[in-house]
Coordinates of C-alpha atoms in Angstrom, one line a residue:
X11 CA 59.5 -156.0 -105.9
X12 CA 59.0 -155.5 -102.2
X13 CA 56.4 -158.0 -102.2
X14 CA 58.4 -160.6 -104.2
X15 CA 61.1 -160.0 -101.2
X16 CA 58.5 -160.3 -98.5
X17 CA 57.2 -163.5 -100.1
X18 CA 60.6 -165.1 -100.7
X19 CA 61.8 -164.3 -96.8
X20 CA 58.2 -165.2 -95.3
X21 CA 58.3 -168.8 -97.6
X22 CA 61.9 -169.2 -96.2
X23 CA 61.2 -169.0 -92.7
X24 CA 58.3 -171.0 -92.5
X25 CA 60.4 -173.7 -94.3
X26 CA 63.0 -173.4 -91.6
X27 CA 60.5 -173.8 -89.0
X28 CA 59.0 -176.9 -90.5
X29 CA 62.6 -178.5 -90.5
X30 CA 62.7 -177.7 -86.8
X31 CA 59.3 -180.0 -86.1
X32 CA 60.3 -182.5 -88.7
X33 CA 64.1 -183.1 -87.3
X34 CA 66.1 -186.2 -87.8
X35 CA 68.2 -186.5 -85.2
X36 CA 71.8 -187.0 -85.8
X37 CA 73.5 -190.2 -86.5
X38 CA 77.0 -190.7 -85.6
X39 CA 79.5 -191.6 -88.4
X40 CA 80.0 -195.7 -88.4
X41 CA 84.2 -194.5 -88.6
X42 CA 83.8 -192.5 -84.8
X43 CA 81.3 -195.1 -83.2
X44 CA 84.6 -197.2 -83.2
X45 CA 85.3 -196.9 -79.1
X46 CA 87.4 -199.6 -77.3
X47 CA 86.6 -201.2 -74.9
X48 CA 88.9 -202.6 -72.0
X49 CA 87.4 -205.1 -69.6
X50 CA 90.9 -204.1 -67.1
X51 CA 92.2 -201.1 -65.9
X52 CA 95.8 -202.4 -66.8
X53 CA 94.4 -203.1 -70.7
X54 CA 93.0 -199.3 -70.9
X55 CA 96.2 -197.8 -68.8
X56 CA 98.4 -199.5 -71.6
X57 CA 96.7 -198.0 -74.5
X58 CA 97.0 -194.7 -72.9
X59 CA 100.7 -194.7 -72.3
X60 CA 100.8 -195.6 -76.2
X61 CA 98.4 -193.2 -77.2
X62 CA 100.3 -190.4 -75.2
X63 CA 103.8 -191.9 -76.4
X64 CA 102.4 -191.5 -80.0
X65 CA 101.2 -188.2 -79.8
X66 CA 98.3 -189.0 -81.3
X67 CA 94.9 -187.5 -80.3
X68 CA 92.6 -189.5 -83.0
X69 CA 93.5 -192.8 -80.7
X70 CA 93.2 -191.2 -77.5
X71 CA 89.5 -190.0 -78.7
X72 CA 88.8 -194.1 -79.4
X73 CA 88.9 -194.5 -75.2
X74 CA 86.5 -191.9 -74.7
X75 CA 82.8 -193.3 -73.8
X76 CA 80.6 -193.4 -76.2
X77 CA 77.1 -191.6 -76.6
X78 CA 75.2 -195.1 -76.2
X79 CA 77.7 -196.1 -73.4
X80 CA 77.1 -192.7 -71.4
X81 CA 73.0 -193.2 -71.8
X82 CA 73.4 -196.6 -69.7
X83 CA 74.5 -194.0 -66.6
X84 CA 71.0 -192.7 -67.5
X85 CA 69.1 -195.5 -67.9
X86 CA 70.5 -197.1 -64.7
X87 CA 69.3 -194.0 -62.9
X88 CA 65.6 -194.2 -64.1
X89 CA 66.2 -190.5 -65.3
X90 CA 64.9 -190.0 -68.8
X91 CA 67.4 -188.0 -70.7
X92 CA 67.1 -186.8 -74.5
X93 CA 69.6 -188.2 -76.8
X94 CA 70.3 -184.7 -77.0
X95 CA 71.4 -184.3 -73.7
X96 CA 73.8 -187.1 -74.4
X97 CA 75.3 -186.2 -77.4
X98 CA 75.7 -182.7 -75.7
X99 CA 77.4 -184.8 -72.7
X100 CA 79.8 -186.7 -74.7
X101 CA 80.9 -183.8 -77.1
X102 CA 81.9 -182.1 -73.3
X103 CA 83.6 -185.0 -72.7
X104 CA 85.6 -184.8 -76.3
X105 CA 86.1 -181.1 -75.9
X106 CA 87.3 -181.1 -72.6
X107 CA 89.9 -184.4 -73.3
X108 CA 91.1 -182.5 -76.2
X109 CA 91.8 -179.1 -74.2
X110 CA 93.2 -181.0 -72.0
X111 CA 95.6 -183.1 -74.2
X112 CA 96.7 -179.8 -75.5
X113 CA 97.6 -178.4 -72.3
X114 CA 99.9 -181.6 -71.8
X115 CA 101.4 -180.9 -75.0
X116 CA 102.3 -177.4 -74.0
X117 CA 103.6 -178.3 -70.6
X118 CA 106.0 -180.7 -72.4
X119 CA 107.2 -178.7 -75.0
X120 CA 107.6 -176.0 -72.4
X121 CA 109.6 -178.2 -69.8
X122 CA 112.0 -179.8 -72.4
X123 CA 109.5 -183.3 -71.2
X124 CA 109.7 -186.1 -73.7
X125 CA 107.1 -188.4 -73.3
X126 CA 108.2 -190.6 -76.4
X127 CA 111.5 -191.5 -74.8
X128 CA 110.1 -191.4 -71.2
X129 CA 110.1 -194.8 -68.9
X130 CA 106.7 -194.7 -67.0
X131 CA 107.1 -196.7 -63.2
X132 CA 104.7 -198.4 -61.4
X133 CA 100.3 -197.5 -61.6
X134 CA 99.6 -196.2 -58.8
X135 CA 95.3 -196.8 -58.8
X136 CA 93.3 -194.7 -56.1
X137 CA 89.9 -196.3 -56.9
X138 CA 86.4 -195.2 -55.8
X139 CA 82.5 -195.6 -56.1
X140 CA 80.5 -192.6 -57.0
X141 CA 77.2 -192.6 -54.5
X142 CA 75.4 -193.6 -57.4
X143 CA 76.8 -196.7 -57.8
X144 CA 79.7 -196.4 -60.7
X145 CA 83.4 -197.1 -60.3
X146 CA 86.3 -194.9 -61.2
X147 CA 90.0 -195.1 -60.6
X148 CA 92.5 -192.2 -60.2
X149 CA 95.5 -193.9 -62.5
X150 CA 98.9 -192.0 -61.5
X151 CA 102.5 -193.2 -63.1
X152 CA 105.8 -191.5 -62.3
X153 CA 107.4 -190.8 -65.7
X154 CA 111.3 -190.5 -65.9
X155 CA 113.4 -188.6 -68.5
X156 CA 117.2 -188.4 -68.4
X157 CA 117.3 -186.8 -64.9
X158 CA 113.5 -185.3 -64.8
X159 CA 110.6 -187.3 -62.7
X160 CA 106.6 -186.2 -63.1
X161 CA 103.8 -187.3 -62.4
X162 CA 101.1 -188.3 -64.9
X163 CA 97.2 -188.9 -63.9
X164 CA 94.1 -189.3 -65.4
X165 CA 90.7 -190.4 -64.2
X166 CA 89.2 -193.9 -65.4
X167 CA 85.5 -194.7 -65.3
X168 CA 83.6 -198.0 -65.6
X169 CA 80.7 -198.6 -67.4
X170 CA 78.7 -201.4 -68.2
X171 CA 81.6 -203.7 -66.9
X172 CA 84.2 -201.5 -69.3
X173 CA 86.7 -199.2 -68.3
X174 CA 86.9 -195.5 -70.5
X175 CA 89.3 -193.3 -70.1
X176 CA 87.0 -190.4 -68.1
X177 CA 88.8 -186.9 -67.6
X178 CA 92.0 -184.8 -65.7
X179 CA 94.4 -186.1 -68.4
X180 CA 97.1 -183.9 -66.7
X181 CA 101.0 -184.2 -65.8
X182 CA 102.4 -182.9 -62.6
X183 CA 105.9 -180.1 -62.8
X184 CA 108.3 -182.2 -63.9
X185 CA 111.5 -182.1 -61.8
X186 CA 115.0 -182.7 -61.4
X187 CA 116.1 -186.2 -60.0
X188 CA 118.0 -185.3 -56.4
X189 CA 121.7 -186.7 -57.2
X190 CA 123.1 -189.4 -54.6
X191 CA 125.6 -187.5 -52.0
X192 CA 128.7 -188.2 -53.5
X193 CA 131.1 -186.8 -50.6
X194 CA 133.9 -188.4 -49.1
X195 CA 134.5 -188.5 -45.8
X196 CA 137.3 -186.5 -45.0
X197 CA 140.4 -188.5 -43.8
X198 CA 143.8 -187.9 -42.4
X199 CA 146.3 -188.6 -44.8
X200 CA 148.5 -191.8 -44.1
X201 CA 151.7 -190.3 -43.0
X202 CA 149.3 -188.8 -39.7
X203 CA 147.7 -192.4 -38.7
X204 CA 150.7 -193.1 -36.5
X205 CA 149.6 -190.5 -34.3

């Protein structure tokens, strides 16, 4: 019986270890290879404010890089990187998008901050080159609810010639709007102009 046991466990393992040699590497579902790509910064920031308006996480994944976009940072930098390495990159760049997607959620719900009924102002961009040579854009709207302002941000990257939405998906303390100084200036009453 003991030997039937040892046989069974030592078969078992040395099939395990032949499956580690003879790996297929893993091959992304056709459905989540479906990334869009924006040639503007405009185009992307758009879909963002609808993705965010919609509360809906599964479109805001589509703007995310994908695995064969992220290996052209690679290949443009004559560095040889396992597919590996970029699949680990990009699931980073999922799980950290997702944290932080949550967080926003959290800070909403917790400041009474609608973003569905929301009016978003003007993009401010503060754009920049990494010393490597790629472009990325700071992408900061002032959101307005009832009498609430905050600031929303996020970080935009550009590769091969197509903007992604990149990382710091985050919203700033919302706060209340200062009111216009409604005092009147105090006056004499008529019957003491004569004086």
């Amino acid at each position: 019986m003991r030997r039937c046991i040892t046989l069974i466990c030592f078969l078992f393992f040395g099939h395990c270890l032949l499956a580690q040699q003879n790996r297929i590497p893993y091959v992304w579902p056709k459905d989540s290879l479906n990334s869009k790509k924006y040639v503007s910064i405009s185009a992307l920031d758009s879909q963002v404010l609808l993705c965010l308006k919609s509360n809906s996480y599964e479109s805001l994944r589509t703007l995310i890089p994908m695995p064969k976009d992220l290996k052209i940072i690679f290949d443009s930098l004559s560095m040889e990187q396992s597919t590996l390495m970029v699949e680990m990159k990009y699931k980073y760049m999922v799980q950290n998008i997702k944290k932080q997607y949550k967080r926003l959620l959290e800070q909403l719900e917790y400041s009474r901050f609608n973003l569905q009924n929301a009016s978003f102002g003007a993009m401010d961009l503060d754009c920049g080159e990494h010393e490597m040579g790629f472009k990325f854009c700071y992408v900061i709207h002032e959101c307005e609810y009832f009498t609430k302002t905050a600031d929303l941000s996020y970080l935009a990257i550009k590769l091969n010639d197509c903007w992604f939405l990149g990382d710091e998906l985050r919203l700033g303390r919302p706060k209340r709007k200062k009111k216009k100084n409604n005092k009147r200036e105090l006056r004499l009453p008529r019957q003491f102009d004569s004086f």
